[in-house]
Coordinates of C-alpha atoms in Angstrom, one line a residue:
Chain S
X213 CA 0.0 0.0 0.0
X214 CA 1.3 3.4 -0.9
X215 CA 1.9 6.2 1.6
X216 CA -0.9 8.3 0.0
X217 CA -3.3 5.4 0.0
X218 CA -2.4 4.7 3.7
X219 CA -2.8 8.4 4.7
X220 CA -6.0 8.5 2.7
X221 CA -7.3 5.4 4.6
X222 CA -6.3 7.0 8.0
X223 CA -8.1 10.2 6.9
X224 CA -11.3 8.3 6.0
X225 CA -10.9 6.2 9.1
X226 CA -10.7 9.4 11.4
X227 CA -13.7 10.9 9.6
X228 CA -15.7 7.8 10.2
X229 CA -14.4 7.6 13.8
X230 CA -16.7 10.7 14.4
X231 CA -19.6 8.8 12.9
X232 CA -18.7 5.8 15.0
X233 CA -18.7 7.9 18.1
X234 CA -22.2 9.2 17.2
X235 CA -23.4 5.6 16.5
X236 CA -21.9 4.4 19.8
X237 CA -24.0 7.1 21.6
X238 CA -27.3 6.2 19.9
X239 CA -26.9 2.5 19.3
X240 CA -24.9 1.4 22.4
X241 CA -25.5 4.1 25.1
X242 CA -29.1 4.9 24.3
X243 CA -30.0 1.5 22.7
X244 CA -31.6 3.4 19.8
X245 CA -31.1 1.9 16.3
X246 CA -30.7 5.2 14.5
X247 CA -30.9 5.3 10.7
X248 CA -30.9 9.1 10.7
X249 CA -27.1 9.0 10.1
X250 CA -27.5 8.2 6.4
X251 CA -29.2 11.6 6.1
X252 CA -27.3 13.6 8.8
X253 CA -23.9 12.8 7.2
X254 CA -24.8 14.5 3.9
X255 CA -26.7 17.1 5.8
X256 CA -23.5 18.2 7.6
X257 CA -21.8 18.3 4.3
X258 CA -24.6 20.2 2.5
X259 CA -24.8 22.8 5.2
X260 CA -21.0 23.3 5.6
X261 CA -20.5 23.4 1.8
X262 CA -23.3 25.8 1.2
X263 CA -22.2 28.0 4.0
X264 CA -18.6 28.1 2.7
X265 CA -19.9 29.0 -0.7
X266 CA -21.9 31.8 0.8
X267 CA -18.7 33.3 2.3
X268 CA -19.1 32.1 5.9
X269 CA -15.7 31.3 7.5
X270 CA -14.9 27.5 7.3
X271 CA -14.7 27.1 11.1
X272 CA -18.2 28.5 11.5
X273 CA -19.4 26.5 8.5
X274 CA -18.1 23.3 10.2
X275 CA -19.8 24.1 13.4
X276 CA -23.1 24.8 11.5
X277 CA -22.7 21.3 10.0
X278 CA -22.6 19.9 13.7
X279 CA -25.7 22.0 14.7
X280 CA -27.6 20.8 11.6
X281 CA -26.9 17.2 12.4
X282 CA -27.9 17.8 16.0
X283 CA -31.3 19.2 14.8
X284 CA -31.8 16.2 12.7
X285 CA -31.1 13.8 15.6
X286 CA -33.5 15.9 17.7
X287 CA -36.2 15.5 15.1
X288 CA -35.8 11.7 15.1
X289 CA -35.9 11.6 18.8
X290 CA -39.0 13.9 18.9
X291 CA -40.8 11.7 16.5
X292 CA -40.0 8.6 18.6
X293 CA -40.5 10.1 22.1
X294 CA -43.3 12.6 21.6
X295 CA -45.2 11.2 18.7
X296 CA -44.6 7.6 19.7
X297 CA -43.3 6.5 16.3
X298 CA -41.3 3.3 16.5
X299 CA -37.5 4.3 16.8
X300 CA -36.4 2.5 13.7
X301 CA -39.2 4.0 11.6
X302 CA -38.5 7.5 13.1
X303 CA -34.9 7.3 11.9
X304 CA -36.0 6.2 8.4
X305 CA -38.6 9.0 8.1
X306 CA -36.0 11.7 9.0
X307 CA -33.4 10.1 6.7
X308 CA -35.8 10.1 3.8
X309 CA -36.9 13.7 4.4
X310 CA -33.3 14.8 4.6
X311 CA -32.7 13.7 1.0
X312 CA -35.1 16.5 -0.1
X313 CA -34.0 18.9 2.5
X314 CA -30.3 18.5 1.5
X315 CA -31.2 19.2 -2.1
X316 CA -33.0 22.3 -1.1
X317 CA -30.0 23.4 1.1
X318 CA -27.5 22.9 -1.7
X319 CA -29.8 24.1 -4.4
X320 CA -28.3 21.4 -6.7
X321 CA -27.1 17.8 -6.1
X322 CA -23.4 18.5 -6.1
X323 CA -21.3 21.3 -4.8
X324 CA -17.5 21.4 -5.5
X325 CA -15.4 23.1 -3.0
X326 CA -12.3 22.6 -5.2
X327 CA -10.0 25.6 -4.8
X328 CA -12.2 27.1 -2.0
X329 CA -10.9 27.9 1.5
X330 CA -11.7 25.2 4.0
X331 CA -10.3 24.5 7.5
X332 CA -8.0 22.0 5.8
X333 CA -6.5 24.6 3.4
X334 CA -6.2 26.8 6.4
X335 CA -4.1 24.3 8.3
X336 CA -2.0 23.9 5.1
X337 CA -1.1 27.5 5.4
X338 CA 0.1 27.3 9.0
X339 CA 2.3 24.2 8.7
X340 CA 3.6 22.2 5.7
X341 CA 2.6 18.7 6.7
X342 CA 2.4 17.1 3.2
X343 CA 0.0 14.2 2.8
X344 CA -0.5 14.1 6.6
X345 CA -1.8 17.5 7.0
X346 CA -5.5 16.5 6.8
X347 CA -4.9 13.5 8.9
X348 CA -3.2 15.4 11.7
X349 CA -5.9 18.0 11.9
X350 CA -8.6 15.3 11.9
X351 CA -6.7 13.4 14.6
X352 CA -6.8 16.5 16.8
X353 CA -10.6 16.9 16.2
X354 CA -11.3 13.2 16.9
X355 CA -9.3 13.2 20.0
X356 CA -11.1 16.3 21.2
X357 CA -14.5 14.8 20.3
X358 CA -13.7 11.5 22.2
X359 CA -12.5 13.4 25.3
X360 CA -15.6 15.5 25.2
X361 CA -17.9 12.4 24.9
X362 CA -15.9 10.6 27.7
X363 CA -16.2 13.7 29.9
X364 CA -19.9 14.2 29.2
X365 CA -20.8 10.6 29.9
X366 CA -19.1 11.0 33.3
X367 CA -21.1 14.1 34.3
X368 CA -24.3 13.9 36.2
X369 CA -26.3 14.5 33.1
X370 CA -24.2 11.9 31.1
X371 CA -24.8 9.3 33.8
X372 CA -28.5 9.9 33.7
X373 CA -28.3 9.5 29.9
X374 CA -26.6 6.2 30.2
X375 CA -29.2 5.1 32.8
X376 CA -32.0 5.8 30.3
X377 CA -30.3 3.6 27.7
X378 CA -29.4 0.8 30.2
X379 CA -32.6 0.6 32.2
X380 CA -35.3 3.2 31.5
X381 CA -37.5 2.1 34.4
X382 CA -34.8 2.4 36.9
X383 CA -33.8 5.7 35.5
X384 CA -37.4 7.0 35.7
X385 CA -37.5 5.9 39.4
X386 CA -34.4 8.0 39.9
X387 CA -36.3 11.1 38.5
X388 CA -34.5 10.9 35.1
X389 CA -36.7 12.3 32.2
X390 CA -36.1 9.6 29.7
X391 CA -37.6 11.4 26.8
X392 CA -35.4 14.5 27.4
X393 CA -32.4 12.2 27.7
X394 CA -33.2 10.5 24.4
X395 CA -33.5 13.8 22.6
X396 CA -30.3 15.2 24.1
X397 CA -28.4 12.0 23.2
X398 CA -29.7 11.7 19.7
X399 CA -29.0 15.4 19.0
X400 CA -25.4 14.9 20.3
X401 CA -25.0 11.6 18.3
X402 CA -26.2 13.2 15.0
X403 CA -24.3 16.4 15.7
X404 CA -21.1 14.3 15.6
X405 CA -22.3 12.7 12.4
X406 CA -23.1 16.0 10.9
X407 CA -19.6 17.3 11.9
X408 CA -18.1 14.2 10.2
X409 CA -20.1 15.1 7.0
X410 CA -18.9 18.7 7.1
X411 CA -15.3 17.7 7.6
X412 CA -15.7 15.1 4.8
X413 CA -17.0 17.7 2.4
X414 CA -14.1 20.1 3.3
X415 CA -11.4 17.5 3.2
X416 CA -12.5 15.9 -0.1
X417 CA -13.6 19.1 -1.7
X418 CA -17.1 18.0 -2.7
X419 CA -20.6 17.6 -1.1
X420 CA -22.9 15.2 -3.0
X421 CA -26.5 14.6 -2.0
X422 CA -26.0 10.8 -2.4
X423 CA -22.9 10.6 -0.3
X424 CA -24.7 9.4 2.9
X425 CA -25.5 5.9 1.4
X426 CA -24.1 3.2 3.8
X427 CA -23.0 5.6 6.6
X428 CA -24.8 3.6 9.2
X429 CA -23.1 0.4 8.0
X430 CA -19.6 1.9 8.3
X431 CA -20.4 3.4 11.7
X432 CA -21.8 0.1 13.1
X433 CA -18.9 -1.8 11.6
X434 CA -16.5 0.5 13.3
X435 CA -18.2 0.2 16.7
X436 CA -18.4 -3.6 16.5
X437 CA -14.7 -4.0 15.3
X438 CA -13.7 -1.6 18.1
X439 CA -15.5 -3.6 20.7
X440 CA -13.9 -6.7 19.5
X441 CA -10.4 -5.3 19.8
X442 CA -10.5 -3.2 23.1
X443 CA -13.7 -4.4 24.7
X444 CA -16.4 -2.4 26.4
X445 CA -15.0 -2.2 29.9
X446 CA -15.4 1.5 30.2
X447 CA -16.7 4.5 28.3
X448 CA -13.1 5.6 27.5
X449 CA -12.3 2.2 26.2
X450 CA -15.4 2.0 24.1
X451 CA -14.8 5.3 22.5
X452 CA -11.2 4.4 21.8
X453 CA -12.6 1.2 20.2
X454 CA -14.8 3.4 17.9
X455 CA -11.7 5.2 16.6
X456 CA -9.6 2.1 16.2
X457 CA -12.5 0.2 14.7
X458 CA -13.2 3.0 12.1
X459 CA -9.4 3.1 11.2
X460 CA -9.2 -0.7 10.8
X461 CA -12.4 -0.8 8.8
X462 CA -11.0 1.8 6.2
X463 CA -7.6 0.2 6.2
X464 CA -9.1 -3.2 5.3
X465 CA -10.9 -1.4 2.4
X466 CA -7.7 0.3 1.3
X467 CA -6.0 -3.2 1.3
X468 CA -9.0 -4.6 -0.8
X469 CA -8.6 -1.7 -3.2
X470 CA -4.9 -2.3 -3.5
X471 CA -6.1 -5.2 -5.5
X472 CA -4.3 -8.3 -6.7
X473 CA -3.3 -9.2 -3.1
X474 CA -5.4 -12.4 -2.7
X475 CA -7.2 -12.1 -6.0
X476 CA -9.6 -9.5 -4.7
X477 CA -11.1 -7.4 -7.4
X478 CA -12.8 -4.0 -7.3
X479 CA -16.3 -5.5 -7.7
X480 CA -15.7 -7.8 -4.5
X481 CA -15.4 -4.7 -2.3
X482 CA -18.9 -4.9 -0.7
X483 CA -18.4 -8.6 0.0
X484 CA -15.1 -7.9 1.6
X485 CA -16.6 -5.2 4.0
X486 CA -19.4 -7.6 4.9
X487 CA -17.0 -10.3 5.7
X488 CA -14.8 -8.0 7.9
X489 CA -17.9 -7.1 10.0
X490 CA -19.1 -10.7 10.2
X491 CA -15.7 -11.8 11.4
X492 CA -15.5 -9.1 13.9
X493 CA -18.9 -10.0 15.3
X494 CA -17.9 -13.7 15.4
X495 CA -14.7 -13.0 17.4
X496 CA -16.5 -10.7 19.8
X497 CA -19.2 -13.4 20.4
X498 CA -16.6 -16.1 21.1
X499 CA -14.8 -13.7 23.4
X500 CA -17.9 -12.8 25.3
X501 CA -18.5 -16.5 26.0
X502 CA -15.0 -17.1 27.2
X503 CA -14.6 -13.9 29.1
X504 CA -17.7 -13.4 31.2
X505 CA -15.9 -10.6 33.1
X506 CA -16.5 -8.2 30.3
X507 CA -20.2 -8.9 30.6
X508 CA -20.2 -8.3 34.2
X509 CA -18.4 -4.9 33.9
X510 CA -21.0 -3.8 31.3
X511 CA -23.9 -4.8 33.5
X512 CA -22.5 -3.0 36.5
X513 CA -22.5 0.4 34.8
X514 CA -26.1 1.2 35.5
X515 CA -25.4 0.8 39.2
X516 CA -22.8 3.5 38.9
X517 CA -25.3 5.7 37.2
X518 CA -27.8 5.0 39.9
X519 CA -25.4 6.2 42.5
X520 CA -24.7 9.4 40.8
X521 CA -28.3 10.1 39.8
X522 CA -29.7 9.7 43.3
Chain K
X131 CA -4.7 -11.9 28.3
X132 CA -7.0 -13.2 25.6
X133 CA -7.8 -9.6 24.7
X134 CA -4.1 -9.0 24.2
X135 CA -3.8 -12.0 21.9
X136 CA -6.6 -10.8 19.8
X137 CA -5.1 -7.4 19.4
X138 CA -1.7 -9.0 18.6
X139 CA -3.3 -11.2 16.0
X140 CA -5.0 -8.2 14.4
X141 CA -1.8 -6.2 14.3
X142 CA 0.2 -9.2 13.0
X143 CA -2.3 -9.8 10.3
X144 CA -2.2 -6.2 9.1
X145 CA 1.6 -6.2 9.3
X146 CA 1.7 -9.3 7.1
X147 CA -0.7 -7.9 4.6
X148 CA 0.6 -4.3 4.3
X149 CA 4.0 -4.7 2.6
X150 CA 2.6 -7.0 -0.1
X151 CA 3.3 -5.2 -3.4
X152 CA 0.7 -5.1 -6.1
X153 CA 1.5 -8.0 -8.5
X154 CA 2.8 -6.9 -11.8
X155 CA 3.3 -9.8 -14.2
X156 CA 4.9 -7.9 -17.0
X157 CA 7.0 -4.8 -17.5
X158 CA 4.6 -2.3 -19.1
X159 CA 5.7 1.1 -20.4
X160 CA 2.9 3.1 -18.8
X161 CA 0.2 2.7 -16.2
X162 CA -3.3 3.9 -16.6
X163 CA -5.7 4.0 -13.6
X164 CA -9.4 4.0 -14.4
X165 CA -12.3 4.4 -11.9
X166 CA -16.1 4.9 -11.9
X167 CA -18.7 5.4 -9.3
X168 CA -21.0 2.4 -10.0
X169 CA -21.6 -0.4 -12.5
X170 CA -24.3 0.9 -14.9
X171 CA -25.1 0.3 -18.7
X172 CA -23.9 3.8 -19.9
X173 CA -20.8 3.8 -17.8
X174 CA -19.9 0.2 -18.8
X175 CA -20.4 1.2 -22.4
X176 CA -18.2 4.2 -22.0
X177 CA -15.5 2.1 -20.2
X178 CA -15.5 -0.4 -23.0
X179 CA -15.1 2.4 -25.6
X180 CA -12.2 3.9 -23.6
X181 CA -10.3 0.6 -23.4
X182 CA -11.0 -0.1 -27.2
X183 CA -9.8 3.4 -28.3
X184 CA -6.7 3.1 -26.1
X185 CA -5.9 -0.3 -27.6
X186 CA -6.4 1.1 -31.1
X187 CA -4.0 3.9 -30.3
X188 CA -1.3 1.3 -29.3
X189 CA -2.0 1.3 -25.6
X190 CA -3.1 -2.4 -25.0
X191 CA -3.9 -3.5 -21.6
X192 CA -1.4 -6.1 -20.3
X193 CA 1.0 -5.5 -23.3
X194 CA 2.0 -1.8 -23.6
X195 CA 0.1 -0.4 -20.6
X196 CA -1.0 -1.6 -17.2
X197 CA -4.7 -0.8 -16.7
X198 CA -5.7 -0.6 -13.1
X199 CA -9.6 -0.6 -12.8
X200 CA -11.6 0.2 -9.6
X201 CA -15.3 0.6 -9.0
X202 CA -16.5 2.6 -6.0
X203 CA -19.8 0.4 -6.0
X204 CA -21.9 3.5 -5.4
X205 CA -20.1 4.8 -2.3
X206 CA -18.6 8.2 -2.2
X207 CA -16.2 7.5 0.7
X208 CA -14.9 4.5 -1.1
X209 CA -14.5 6.6 -4.3
X210 CA -12.3 9.0 -2.4
X211 CA -10.2 6.2 -1.1
X212 CA -9.8 4.8 -4.6
X213 CA -8.7 8.2 -5.7
X214 CA -6.0 8.3 -2.9
X215 CA -4.9 4.7 -3.8
X216 CA -4.4 5.9 -7.4
X217 CA -2.6 9.1 -6.2
X218 CA -0.2 6.9 -4.3
X219 CA 0.6 4.7 -7.1
X220 CA 1.1 7.8 -9.3
X221 CA 0.1 6.3 -12.6
X222 CA 0.8 8.2 -15.9
X223 CA -2.8 8.9 -16.3
X224 CA -6.1 8.7 -14.4
X225 CA -9.3 8.1 -16.2
X226 CA -12.5 8.9 -14.3
X227 CA -15.9 8.1 -15.5
X228 CA -18.8 10.2 -13.8
X229 CA -18.8 13.6 -12.0
X230 CA -18.2 12.4 -8.5
X231 CA -15.3 10.1 -9.6
X232 CA -13.6 12.9 -11.5
X233 CA -14.0 15.3 -8.5
X234 CA -12.5 12.7 -6.1
X235 CA -9.6 12.0 -8.4
X236 CA -9.1 15.8 -8.9
X237 CA -8.8 16.3 -5.1
X238 CA -6.5 13.3 -4.5
X239 CA -4.1 14.0 -7.5
X240 CA -3.6 17.6 -6.5
X241 CA -2.5 18.6 -10.0
X242 CA 0.4 16.1 -10.0
X243 CA -1.3 13.4 -12.4
X244 CA -3.2 14.2 -15.5
X245 CA -6.8 13.3 -15.4
X246 CA -9.2 12.5 -18.3
X247 CA -12.8 12.4 -17.4
X248 CA -15.7 10.9 -19.2
X249 CA -19.5 11.3 -19.1
X250 CA -19.5 14.5 -17.1
X251 CA -22.4 16.6 -18.2
X252 CA -21.3 19.9 -16.8
X253 CA -17.5 19.9 -16.1
X254 CA -17.4 23.7 -15.6
X255 CA -20.1 23.6 -12.8
X256 CA -18.3 20.7 -11.3
X257 CA -15.1 22.9 -11.3
X258 CA -13.1 20.2 -13.2
X259 CA -12.2 22.7 -16.1
X260 CA -12.3 26.5 -16.6
X261 CA -14.2 26.2 -19.9
X262 CA -15.0 23.6 -22.6
X263 CA -12.5 25.2 -25.0
X264 CA -9.7 25.9 -22.6
X265 CA -9.6 23.4 -19.7
X266 CA -6.6 25.3 -18.2
X267 CA -5.4 22.6 -15.7
X268 CA -4.4 19.0 -15.5
X269 CA -7.9 17.8 -16.4
X270 CA -9.8 17.3 -19.6
X271 CA -12.1 14.8 -21.0
X272 CA -15.6 14.4 -22.5
X273 CA -19.0 15.6 -21.7
X274 CA -22.3 13.8 -22.4
X275 CA -24.1 17.2 -22.9
X276 CA -26.5 16.5 -25.7
X277 CA -27.4 18.8 -28.7
X278 CA -31.0 19.0 -27.4
X279 CA -32.2 21.0 -30.3
X280 CA -32.2 17.9 -32.3
X281 CA -34.2 16.0 -29.7
X282 CA -37.0 18.7 -29.7
X283 CA -36.9 18.8 -33.6
X284 CA -37.5 15.0 -33.5
X285 CA -40.4 15.3 -31.0
X286 CA -41.9 18.1 -33.1
X287 CA -41.6 16.0 -36.2
X288 CA -43.0 12.6 -34.9
X289 CA -45.6 14.0 -32.5
X290 CA -46.5 17.5 -33.9
X291 CA -49.4 18.1 -31.6
X292 CA -47.3 17.8 -28.5
X293 CA -46.9 21.0 -26.6
X294 CA -46.2 19.6 -23.1
X295 CA -43.2 17.4 -22.6
X296 CA -43.0 15.4 -19.3
X297 CA -39.4 14.9 -18.1
X298 CA -38.7 12.2 -15.6
X299 CA -35.5 12.3 -13.6
X300 CA -33.7 12.0 -10.2
X301 CA -33.3 15.4 -8.7
X302 CA -30.3 14.0 -6.8
X303 CA -28.2 13.5 -9.9
X304 CA -26.1 16.5 -10.9
X305 CA -26.0 15.3 -14.5
X306 CA -29.7 15.1 -14.8
X307 CA -30.4 18.5 -13.3
X308 CA -28.0 20.0 -15.8
X309 CA -29.8 18.2 -18.6
X310 CA -33.2 19.3 -17.5
X311 CA -32.0 22.9 -17.4
X312 CA -30.7 22.6 -20.9
X313 CA -34.0 20.9 -22.0
X314 CA -36.0 23.9 -20.7
X315 CA -33.9 26.3 -22.7
X316 CA -34.2 24.1 -25.9
X317 CA -37.9 23.4 -25.6
X318 CA -38.8 27.1 -25.3
X319 CA -37.5 27.6 -28.9
X320 CA -40.1 25.1 -30.1
X321 CA -43.0 26.6 -28.1
X322 CA -42.9 23.4 -25.9
X323 CA -43.2 23.6 -22.1
X324 CA -41.6 21.1 -19.7
X325 CA -43.5 19.3 -17.0
X326 CA -41.2 17.7 -14.4
X327 CA -41.6 14.5 -12.3
X328 CA -38.8 13.3 -10.0
X329 CA -37.9 9.9 -8.6
X330 CA -35.2 9.5 -5.9
X331 CA -34.8 5.8 -6.5
X332 CA -35.7 3.2 -9.1
X333 CA -38.7 2.0 -7.1
X334 CA -40.3 5.5 -7.2
X335 CA -40.1 5.6 -11.1
X336 CA -43.5 4.0 -11.8
X337 CA -45.3 6.5 -9.6
X338 CA -43.5 9.4 -11.0
X339 CA -44.3 8.2 -14.6
X340 CA -48.0 7.8 -13.7
X341 CA -48.0 11.4 -12.2
X342 CA -47.3 12.7 -15.8
X343 CA -50.5 11.1 -17.2
X344 CA -52.9 13.9 -18.1
X345 CA -50.2 16.5 -17.7
X346 CA -47.9 15.7 -20.5
X347 CA -48.4 14.8 -24.2
X348 CA -45.1 12.9 -24.5
X349 CA -42.5 11.8 -21.9
X350 CA -38.8 12.4 -22.5
X351 CA -36.2 10.6 -20.4
X352 CA -32.8 12.2 -19.8
X353 CA -29.7 9.9 -19.4
X354 CA -30.5 9.5 -15.7
X355 CA -29.3 6.3 -14.2
X356 CA -32.1 6.0 -11.7
X357 CA -34.8 6.3 -14.4
X358 CA -33.0 4.4 -17.0
X359 CA -32.6 1.5 -14.7
X360 CA -36.4 1.3 -14.5
X361 CA -37.3 2.3 -18.1
X362 CA -39.7 -0.6 -18.6
X363 CA -42.0 0.8 -16.0
X364 CA -42.1 4.1 -17.9
X365 CA -42.8 2.2 -21.1
X366 CA -45.7 0.5 -19.4
X367 CA -47.3 3.8 -18.4
X368 CA -46.7 5.1 -22.0
X369 CA -48.5 2.1 -23.5
X370 CA -51.4 2.1 -21.0
X371 CA -52.0 5.9 -21.4
X372 CA -51.0 6.2 -25.1
X373 CA -48.2 8.7 -24.2
X374 CA -45.2 8.3 -26.6
X375 CA -41.9 7.8 -24.6
X376 CA -38.7 9.3 -25.9
X377 CA -35.3 8.4 -24.4
X378 CA -31.9 9.9 -24.6
X379 CA -29.9 6.7 -24.8
X380 CA -30.3 4.0 -27.6
X381 CA -30.3 1.1 -25.1
X382 CA -33.6 2.3 -23.7
X383 CA -35.3 1.9 -27.2
X384 CA -34.3 -1.7 -27.2
X385 CA -36.0 -1.9 -23.8
X386 CA -39.3 -0.4 -25.1
X387 CA -39.0 3.4 -25.4
X388 CA -40.5 4.6 -28.7
X389 CA -37.5 6.7 -30.1
X390 CA -34.2 8.1 -29.0
X391 CA -31.7 10.3 -30.6
X392 CA -29.1 8.0 -29.2
X393 CA -26.5 9.3 -27.1
X394 CA -23.9 6.5 -27.7
X395 CA -21.9 6.1 -24.6
X396 CA -19.6 3.7 -26.4
X397 CA -18.7 6.4 -28.9
X398 CA -18.2 8.9 -26.0
X399 CA -15.9 6.3 -24.4
X400 CA -14.0 6.0 -27.7
X401 CA -13.6 9.8 -27.8
X402 CA -12.4 9.7 -24.2
X403 CA -9.9 7.0 -25.1
X404 CA -8.5 9.0 -28.0
X405 CA -8.0 12.0 -25.7
X406 CA -6.4 9.8 -23.1
X407 CA -4.0 8.4 -25.9
X408 CA -3.1 12.0 -26.7
X409 CA -2.2 12.6 -23.1
X410 CA -0.2 9.5 -22.8
X411 CA 1.7 10.6 -25.9
X412 CA 2.7 13.8 -24.1
X413 CA 0.0 16.3 -24.8
X414 CA -1.1 18.6 -22.0
X415 CA -4.7 18.3 -20.8
X416 CA -4.8 22.1 -20.5
X417 CA -4.6 22.4 -24.3
X418 CA -7.2 19.7 -25.2
X419 CA -10.8 21.0 -25.4
X420 CA -13.5 19.0 -23.6
X421 CA -14.9 16.6 -26.3
X422 CA -18.6 16.3 -27.0
X423 CA -20.5 14.1 -29.6
X424 CA -22.0 16.1 -32.5
X425 CA -23.9 13.4 -34.1
X426 CA -26.7 11.3 -32.7
X427 CA -28.2 8.0 -34.0
X428 CA -31.9 7.7 -34.4
X429 CA -33.2 4.5 -32.8
X430 CA -36.9 3.6 -33.3
X431 CA -39.1 1.0 -31.7
X432 CA -42.0 0.3 -34.1
X433 CA -43.7 -2.1 -31.7
X434 CA -43.8 0.6 -29.0
X435 CA -44.8 3.4 -31.5
X436 CA -47.9 1.3 -32.4
X437 CA -48.8 0.6 -28.8
X438 CA -48.3 4.3 -27.9
X439 CA -50.5 5.4 -30.8
X440 CA -48.0 6.9 -33.1
X441 CA -47.8 6.3 -36.8
X442 CA -44.3 6.6 -38.2
X443 CA -43.8 7.6 -41.9
X444 CA -41.7 5.4 -44.2
X445 CA -39.1 8.2 -44.5
X446 CA -38.6 8.5 -40.8
X447 CA -38.2 4.7 -40.5
X448 CA -35.6 4.8 -43.2
X449 CA -33.6 7.6 -41.7
X450 CA -33.2 5.6 -38.5
X451 CA -29.8 4.0 -37.6
X452 CA -31.6 1.1 -36.0
X453 CA -35.3 0.0 -36.2
X454 CA -36.7 -2.5 -33.7
X455 CA -39.7 -4.1 -35.4
X456 CA -40.6 -6.9 -33.2

C-alpha cells in the first residue's frame, strides 16, 4: 500500500471515527437503532459546503454542520418520544426527508469546494505537513471529540443519559426524564455525524447529495470492530474502540482496493466489507463466552449511574 | 490476556498484509488507472469504448500499458479512497468516469497526475475545467451534454401536436439536473413547455411516470441512471396511457422506449480514449478542449410506437440507424 493510500485510509478512518462515536452514543449508550445518520452525514456536508460558498468562515461553517446534524437527531428523537413513532421508523422518516432537504439546502445535487478555502487549506497555510496535513488536523478533532464524549458521559447528566439507555424504568425511578435524555443523546450523536459530514466535504472538496449511502453500515462496523479489539470495559475504552474500529475498517478497504493481493477485485469490495464485520462479530461473540468478566463490567455500569443520579 | 492475543493477531495480520506489493506480471511502459462510481449500462459502455480506443492507439492493456480498474460500487467514501490509492501509485494517467469520480480524483491527485474524465455533463459547474474550449489545468475529457435542439426537432416531427413534454429524472443526480435545465432552454424555442416529475430511487419511477399522465403529451427521459434503470415501468405507463416515450440513450429503445436520438456512450468512451491516448503521448490536458459528440443516431421501436398510438412515416423509419420491429 502506498503512503498516500495509507494516509487516505487514515483520513477516512478518522472521519468515520466521528460517525462511530455518534453511532456508539445512539446504538450502544441509548440503545436506539438510529438510521438518521445516512441523512445527517450528507446534511452536515450540505450545510458546511453551502455556508462556505456563501462566504461564511470555514470554522463557523463546520460548526453549522454539527448544529444541523444535532437538529436532525433531535427531530428523530422527537418523532420517537413525543409522537410515539417506533424508533427504527422515526430514523428512516428523518433520513428520507433529509434527502429532499439536503437538495434544497444545496440548491443542486453536487457542490464542488475545489480551490475554495476550508479548514484543511487553512491548516496547510500554517504548517507544511504534506500528505499528513488533513490526517493530523482530523486526529486532533477526533481526540477532542472523544475526550468531550468521555467527559460528558461521566457528568451527572451523562450518567442519567446512560441510565436511560441501560434501564429506562430504573432511570425513571431516579427522577430521570427519559424522553429528554433520548432527545439530548440523539442530538449529540447526530451532531457528531453532521460534523463528520462537514469535515468530509471540506477534506474531499465536494458535497454530493448521495454521499450518505451506507454511513450507518460503516459506523456500526467501526463500533463492532472496536468492541472486539479493546472491549467495552469503560466509556473511555469503548470510544477508543470506535476510533480504532473505524481506522481498521478503512484500512481493510484500502487493502482490498490495492487489488491483486489475494485475488480480490474491485467488484468484490462490498463482499469484503461484509466479511470484515461478520468476522469481527464472530470474534467478539466467542470472546464474550470465554470472558464473562466483560459482561459483568458492562452490566455493572447502571449501578454506577444509579449512585450518581440519586 | 485473551484480549491482548486478539489485538496482537489483528496487528500481526495487518503487518503481514501491508507490505505486499501489487502484482505486476509484466513490464509495461505506462500505467493507466481507471475508476467509476458504479456499474451501470452507460458507464460500462463508456468504459469499453475507452479501453478499445486506447488499444487502437497502441495502448493495449497487459501489453503496452498496465490498466488498473476500480469501481466505487456506489459509495462516495470508497470513491475518495480509490482516488487516494491511485494518487499513491502515481500512474501516468487517471481516467475517471462520472462527475463524483472525477471530483474525487481531482482532489487526490492535487494537479500532479493528468486526469481524463468521461460522461461528465457539466464539467465547468463541477469545477473540473475552466471552460469547454480551454480546460486550463491538469484535467480534460468528454462531456455527455447533448445537442437538445435535435431532440426537440424529433419530438416536433414525430408528434407534432405535443406541446407539453414530461421529463422524468432523479433530482439528486447532478448530470440530470443540468440536462433538464438545458431541455427547458431548448424546448422554449419550439414553443414546448416542460413538466417535471422526479424519482429519488428506481422503485419510485413508476409512480413518477404515472403522475405525468394527463399533464404531458409525451414523456422524455434524460440519461438519468435512476430512471433508465427502470425504463420498462415508464414504457408500461406510456403504452397504457397512449403517451409516446422518448429516451436519450439507444439502449432504452431496445427496452421499449419509442424513439431516441441516441447518445452513444460507447462512442463517447472512444472519444475519451482518444483524448487519453493524446495525453499518454505527451499532450497537455490544458490544451485539449473537452470533447462532445456532435452526431446522434436515431433509434426507433415500431412495436412501441404502435402501442403508444404513433404512426411513423416510411421516410422516418428509413432515416433511423436502427429499427426494432418486433
